[in-house]
Short mmCIF file of C-alpha atoms and ligand atoms in Angstrom, two decimals:
data_model
loop_
_atom_site.label_atom_id
_atom_site.label_comp_id
_atom_site.label_asym_id
_atom_site.label_seq_id
_atom_site.Cartn_x
_atom_site.Cartn_y
_atom_site.Cartn_z
CA GLN Z 29 0.05 -0.02 0.20
CA HIS Z 30 2.62 2.26 0.89
CA PHE Z 31 3.83 2.05 -2.95
CA PHE Z 32 0.96 4.80 -3.24
CA SER Z 33 1.60 6.84 -0.82
CA ASN Z 34 0.79 9.76 -2.68
CA SER Z 35 -2.83 8.80 -2.99
CA LEU Z 36 -5.52 10.28 -0.62
CA PRO Z 37 -6.86 7.95 1.73
CA LEU Z 38 -10.25 8.04 -0.01
CA GLU Z 39 -9.32 7.63 -3.16
CA GLY Z 40 -11.92 5.71 -4.94
CA LYS Z 41 -14.61 5.82 -2.53
CA ARG Z 42 -17.75 7.13 -3.16
CA ALA Z 43 -19.54 9.08 -0.44
CA LEU Z 44 -23.11 9.99 0.05
CA VAL Z 45 -23.90 13.09 2.47
CA THR Z 46 -27.29 14.55 3.58
CA ALA Z 47 -27.24 18.09 5.23
CA GLY Z 48 -29.67 21.35 6.08
CA PRO Z 49 -33.50 20.73 7.19
CA THR Z 50 -36.46 19.83 5.15
CA HIS Z 51 -39.73 21.91 4.51
CA GLU Z 52 -42.83 20.26 4.48
CA ALA Z 53 -45.35 22.36 2.27
CA ILE Z 54 -48.57 23.18 3.99
CA ASP Z 55 -49.69 25.52 1.17
CA PRO Z 56 -48.32 27.56 -1.76
CA VAL Z 57 -46.52 30.15 0.72
CA ARG Z 58 -45.82 27.89 4.02
CA PHE Z 59 -44.18 25.35 5.30
CA ILE Z 60 -42.90 23.42 8.25
CA GLY Z 61 -39.28 23.39 8.94
CA ASN Z 62 -36.28 24.04 11.62
CA HIS Z 63 -33.21 26.22 12.57
CA SER Z 64 -30.75 23.65 11.03
CA SER Z 65 -28.08 25.36 9.16
CA GLY Z 66 -26.62 22.75 6.89
CA LYS Z 67 -22.97 23.90 8.32
CA MET Z 68 -22.15 20.24 9.86
CA GLY Z 69 -23.00 18.48 6.78
CA TYR Z 70 -21.34 21.06 4.13
CA ALA Z 71 -18.42 20.54 6.34
CA ILE Z 72 -18.45 16.79 6.25
CA ALA Z 73 -19.17 16.51 2.44
CA SER Z 74 -15.89 19.09 2.04
CA ALA Z 75 -13.97 17.06 3.89
CA LEU Z 76 -14.25 13.53 2.59
CA GLN Z 77 -13.88 15.22 -0.82
CA SER Z 78 -10.60 17.01 -0.17
CA LEU Z 79 -9.76 13.38 1.51
CA GLY Z 80 -10.28 11.98 -1.70
CA ALA Z 81 -13.85 11.02 -2.10
CA THR Z 82 -16.12 11.44 -4.77
CA VAL Z 83 -18.76 13.16 -3.02
CA THR Z 84 -22.59 13.52 -3.59
CA LEU Z 85 -24.26 16.18 -1.47
CA VAL Z 86 -28.27 16.11 -0.72
CA SER Z 87 -29.06 18.97 0.66
CA GLY Z 88 -32.40 20.70 1.69
CA PRO Z 89 -32.95 24.28 1.63
CA THR Z 90 -29.81 26.27 3.21
CA GLN Z 91 -28.04 29.15 2.70
CA LEU Z 92 -24.64 28.06 1.95
CA PRO Z 93 -22.33 27.72 -1.09
CA THR Z 94 -21.48 24.02 -2.70
CA PRO Z 95 -18.04 22.95 -1.30
CA PRO Z 96 -15.14 22.77 -3.91
CA LYS Z 97 -15.75 19.80 -6.27
CA VAL Z 98 -19.12 18.26 -4.75
CA ASN Z 99 -21.70 17.13 -6.63
CA ARG Z 100 -25.03 18.81 -4.78
CA HIS Z 101 -28.19 17.69 -5.73
CA ASP Z 102 -30.92 19.80 -3.85
CA VAL Z 103 -34.31 18.56 -2.33
CA THR Z 104 -36.94 20.39 -0.24
CA SER Z 105 -39.18 17.78 1.28
CA ALA Z 106 -38.24 14.28 3.39
CA GLN Z 107 -39.78 12.32 0.51
CA GLU Z 108 -37.55 14.10 -2.19
CA MET Z 109 -34.50 13.96 0.18
CA LEU Z 110 -35.84 9.81 0.21
CA GLU Z 111 -35.95 9.38 -3.15
CA ALA Z 112 -32.57 11.15 -4.01
CA CYS Z 113 -30.72 8.93 -1.12
CA SER Z 114 -32.19 5.66 -2.73
CA SER Z 115 -30.99 6.93 -5.55
CA HIS Z 116 -27.46 7.50 -4.61
CA PHE Z 117 -27.07 4.69 -1.66
CA GLU Z 118 -26.14 1.37 -3.52
CA THR Z 119 -23.35 2.73 -5.10
CA ALA Z 120 -21.85 4.78 -2.37
CA ASP Z 121 -19.12 3.46 0.39
CA ILE Z 122 -20.07 5.77 2.44
CA ILE Z 123 -23.31 7.37 3.66
CA VAL Z 124 -23.44 10.23 6.54
CA MET Z 125 -26.96 11.46 6.94
CA SER Z 126 -26.71 14.55 9.07
CA ALA Z 127 -29.58 16.71 7.32
CA ALA Z 128 -32.64 17.59 9.93
CA VAL Z 129 -35.21 15.57 8.32
CA ALA Z 130 -38.86 16.65 9.42
CA ASP Z 131 -40.09 13.64 11.33
CA TYR Z 132 -43.77 14.84 10.20
CA THR Z 133 -45.42 16.14 7.32
CA PRO Z 134 -48.84 17.53 6.51
CA VAL Z 135 -51.35 14.96 5.39
CA SER Z 136 -52.51 17.02 2.73
CA VAL Z 137 -51.02 20.04 0.71
CA ALA Z 138 -53.74 22.91 0.46
CA SER Z 139 -53.73 24.13 -3.02
CA GLN Z 140 -54.47 27.52 -2.39
CA LYS Z 141 -53.10 30.05 0.50
CA ILE Z 142 -55.33 28.98 3.56
CA LYS Z 143 -57.32 31.91 5.03
CA LYS Z 144 -57.29 32.95 8.40
CA LYS Z 145 -60.37 32.85 10.00
CA ASP Z 146 -62.02 33.22 13.74
CA THR Z 147 -61.09 29.68 14.57
CA ASN Z 148 -58.04 28.46 15.68
CA LEU Z 149 -56.01 26.22 12.94
CA GLU Z 150 -55.18 22.51 13.32
CA ILE Z 151 -52.81 20.82 10.34
CA ALA Z 152 -53.08 17.00 10.04
CA LEU Z 153 -49.69 15.62 10.06
CA LYS Z 154 -48.56 12.27 9.07
CA LYS Z 155 -45.26 10.52 9.82
CA THR Z 156 -42.52 10.78 6.93
CA THR Z 157 -40.11 7.73 6.14
CA ASP Z 158 -37.04 7.17 8.32
CA ILE Z 159 -34.54 7.86 5.59
CA LEU Z 160 -31.81 6.45 8.00
CA ALA Z 161 -33.59 3.53 8.54
CA THR Z 162 -34.80 2.46 5.34
CA LEU Z 163 -30.93 2.65 4.16
CA GLY Z 164 -29.61 0.82 7.07
CA LYS Z 165 -31.77 -1.95 6.25
CA LYS Z 166 -29.84 -2.05 2.93
CA LYS Z 167 -26.59 -1.34 4.11
CA THR Z 168 -23.79 -4.07 2.99
CA THR Z 169 -20.92 -5.06 5.09
CA LYS Z 170 -18.67 -3.04 2.44
CA GLN Z 171 -20.48 0.48 3.56
CA THR Z 172 -20.06 2.75 6.54
CA LEU Z 173 -23.35 4.45 7.35
CA VAL Z 174 -23.18 6.70 9.72
CA GLY Z 175 -25.85 9.05 11.59
CA PHE Z 176 -26.82 12.04 13.55
CA ALA Z 177 -28.78 12.26 16.75
CA LEU Z 178 -30.12 15.08 18.65
CA GLU Z 179 -31.32 14.24 22.07
CA THR Z 180 -32.32 16.70 25.37
CA GLU Z 181 -32.52 13.87 28.28
CA ASN Z 182 -30.74 10.49 28.30
CA GLU Z 183 -28.83 11.47 25.59
CA LEU Z 184 -26.04 8.45 24.96
CA GLN Z 185 -28.61 5.75 25.81
CA ASN Z 186 -31.39 7.56 23.07
CA ALA Z 187 -28.23 7.78 20.98
CA GLN Z 188 -27.39 4.02 21.48
CA ASP Z 189 -30.61 2.43 20.55
CA LYS Z 190 -30.90 4.81 17.40
CA LEU Z 191 -27.71 3.08 16.17
CA GLN Z 192 -29.08 -0.44 17.12
CA ARG Z 193 -32.59 0.21 15.59
CA LYS Z 194 -31.24 2.10 12.14
CA ASN Z 195 -28.17 -0.68 12.14
CA LEU Z 196 -25.62 2.13 11.79
CA ASP Z 197 -21.96 1.86 11.97
CA TYR Z 198 -21.97 4.81 13.90
CA ILE Z 199 -24.02 7.42 15.20
CA VAL Z 200 -22.66 11.32 15.67
CA LEU Z 201 -24.19 12.69 19.18
CA ASN Z 202 -25.13 16.63 19.19
CA SER Z 203 -24.17 17.93 22.71
CA MET Z 204 -27.14 20.16 23.65
CA GLN Z 205 -25.71 20.75 26.52
CA ASP Z 206 -22.23 23.05 25.98
CA LYS Z 207 -22.82 26.48 24.28
CA GLY Z 208 -21.46 27.04 21.41
CA ALA Z 209 -22.60 23.60 19.59
CA GLY Z 210 -25.51 22.79 17.60
CA PHE Z 211 -27.68 24.53 15.70
CA GLY Z 212 -26.41 27.67 12.76
CA GLY Z 213 -23.11 28.24 14.37
CA ASP Z 214 -19.65 27.41 13.45
CA THR Z 215 -18.68 25.33 15.98
CA ASN Z 216 -19.92 21.77 17.46
CA LYS Z 217 -19.05 19.30 20.09
CA VAL Z 218 -19.67 15.38 19.60
CA THR Z 219 -19.95 12.35 20.76
CA MET Z 220 -19.58 9.20 18.52
CA ILE Z 221 -20.87 5.84 18.86
CA ASP Z 222 -19.63 2.88 17.58
CA ARG Z 223 -21.96 -0.91 17.20
CA LYS Z 224 -19.97 -2.25 20.67
CA GLY Z 225 -21.43 0.96 22.65
CA GLU Z 226 -17.92 2.63 23.01
CA THR Z 227 -18.16 6.49 22.70
CA GLN Z 228 -15.36 8.53 21.81
CA GLN Z 229 -16.00 12.01 23.28
CA PHE Z 230 -14.47 15.41 21.28
CA GLU Z 231 -13.86 18.63 22.20
CA LEU Z 232 -15.59 21.47 20.93
CA LYS Z 233 -14.12 23.07 18.09
CA SER Z 234 -14.98 24.12 14.36
CA LYS Z 235 -17.21 22.37 12.11
CA LYS Z 236 -14.54 21.98 9.83
CA ASP Z 237 -12.27 20.38 12.54
CA VAL Z 238 -15.47 17.82 13.73
CA ALA Z 239 -16.40 17.37 10.14
CA ASN Z 240 -12.26 16.12 9.99
CA ASP Z 241 -12.88 14.14 13.00
CA ILE Z 242 -15.83 12.06 11.53
CA ALA Z 243 -14.30 11.48 8.58
CA ALA Z 244 -11.12 10.00 10.12
CA VAL Z 245 -13.51 7.66 12.39
CA ILE Z 246 -14.56 6.55 8.70
CA ILE Z 247 -11.01 6.35 7.32
CA ALA Z 248 -10.28 3.83 9.82
CA HIS Z 249 -13.81 1.93 9.26
CA GLN Z 250 -13.25 1.65 5.38
CA ALA Z 251 -9.80 0.35 6.24
CA ALA Z 252 -10.99 -2.06 8.25
CA ILE Z 253 -13.52 -3.69 5.87
CA ASN Z 254 -11.23 -3.78 3.18
CA SER Z 255 -8.70 -5.40 4.89
N1 CTP H 2 -33.49 10.79 9.87
C1 CTP H 2 -33.93 10.33 8.78
N2 CTP H 2 -35.13 10.49 8.08
C2 CTP H 2 -35.93 10.64 9.19
C3 CTP H 2 -35.90 11.12 10.39
C4 CTP H 2 -34.70 11.22 10.60
O1 CTP H 2 -33.26 9.89 7.96
N3 CTP H 2 -37.60 11.39 8.64
C5 CTP H 2 -32.35 10.77 10.43
C6 CTP H 2 -31.76 12.25 10.70
O2 CTP H 2 -31.10 12.33 9.79
C7 CTP H 2 -30.48 11.65 11.52
C8 CTP H 2 -31.26 10.28 12.42
O3 CTP H 2 -32.18 10.21 11.78
O4 CTP H 2 -29.01 11.45 11.07
C9 CTP H 2 -31.40 10.86 14.54
O5 CTP H 2 -32.21 11.83 13.82
P1 CTP H 2 -33.20 12.41 14.99
O6 CTP H 2 -34.41 13.45 15.31
O7 CTP H 2 -32.32 12.76 16.20
O8 CTP H 2 -33.96 10.62 15.36
P2 CTP H 2 -35.50 10.64 15.10
O9 CTP H 2 -35.09 8.73 14.89
O10 CTP H 2 -36.12 11.00 13.89
O11 CTP H 2 -35.97 10.51 16.69
P3 CTP H 2 -36.64 11.66 17.47
O12 CTP H 2 -36.19 12.97 16.52
O13 CTP H 2 -37.82 11.02 17.65
O14 CTP H 2 -35.77 11.79 18.19
CA1 CA H 3 -36.30 13.86 14.36
#
């Protein structure tokens, strides 16, 4: 292998990364969304590309520029994200689902703008398909599947349960406790958990550096798969 020491560690690998929120239409002018900026997912896409991977970034609505040499596939809703991910999944060696996918979407989209009335308004919602769990069911032993978890209580246990339930190789737990971590900002603090339940806690750092920490874990996993 050292004959190719000039090559990058993820040369020849394909990666699928999701980022940003999804927007679930209520009517032609309104949607249900969340505060995800997409910065973490874009940083991961950029890191994997820099390390040699061919990267497809399935992105919900964000204000961010496309990272250099990354193939960006824009989507709006959870259903569109599912379809985009399904079409790129089989050829991907590495899949990182950092998008903040809506858990619920309106049962129906009003064809005209909903007019206000004197009564309260109720919007019926149905569950979206869990994209990560869907991909987890199809995962092969050659693939590295990474999910994210956002918890406000019982964090480690809930994250580990998600990893098992969705058949992931790793789950990245976003710490909500620390200032400077999570939505919107340029820094994050994460813990990575593997299938054995072993945890690796990282310091508060820039999302770029967090992305490289996650990429390093992925590189080690891919190397173990191929050895
Ligand atoms: N996820 C997904 N499809 C959904 C919902 C979530 O692929 N419809 C993915 C997210 O991208 C993330 C992981 O599942 O990688 C965990 O998301 P999170 O919201 O923390 O967990 P949920 O399983 O949705 O459970 P809950 O929101 O109830 O904690
Ligand atoms: Ca959720």
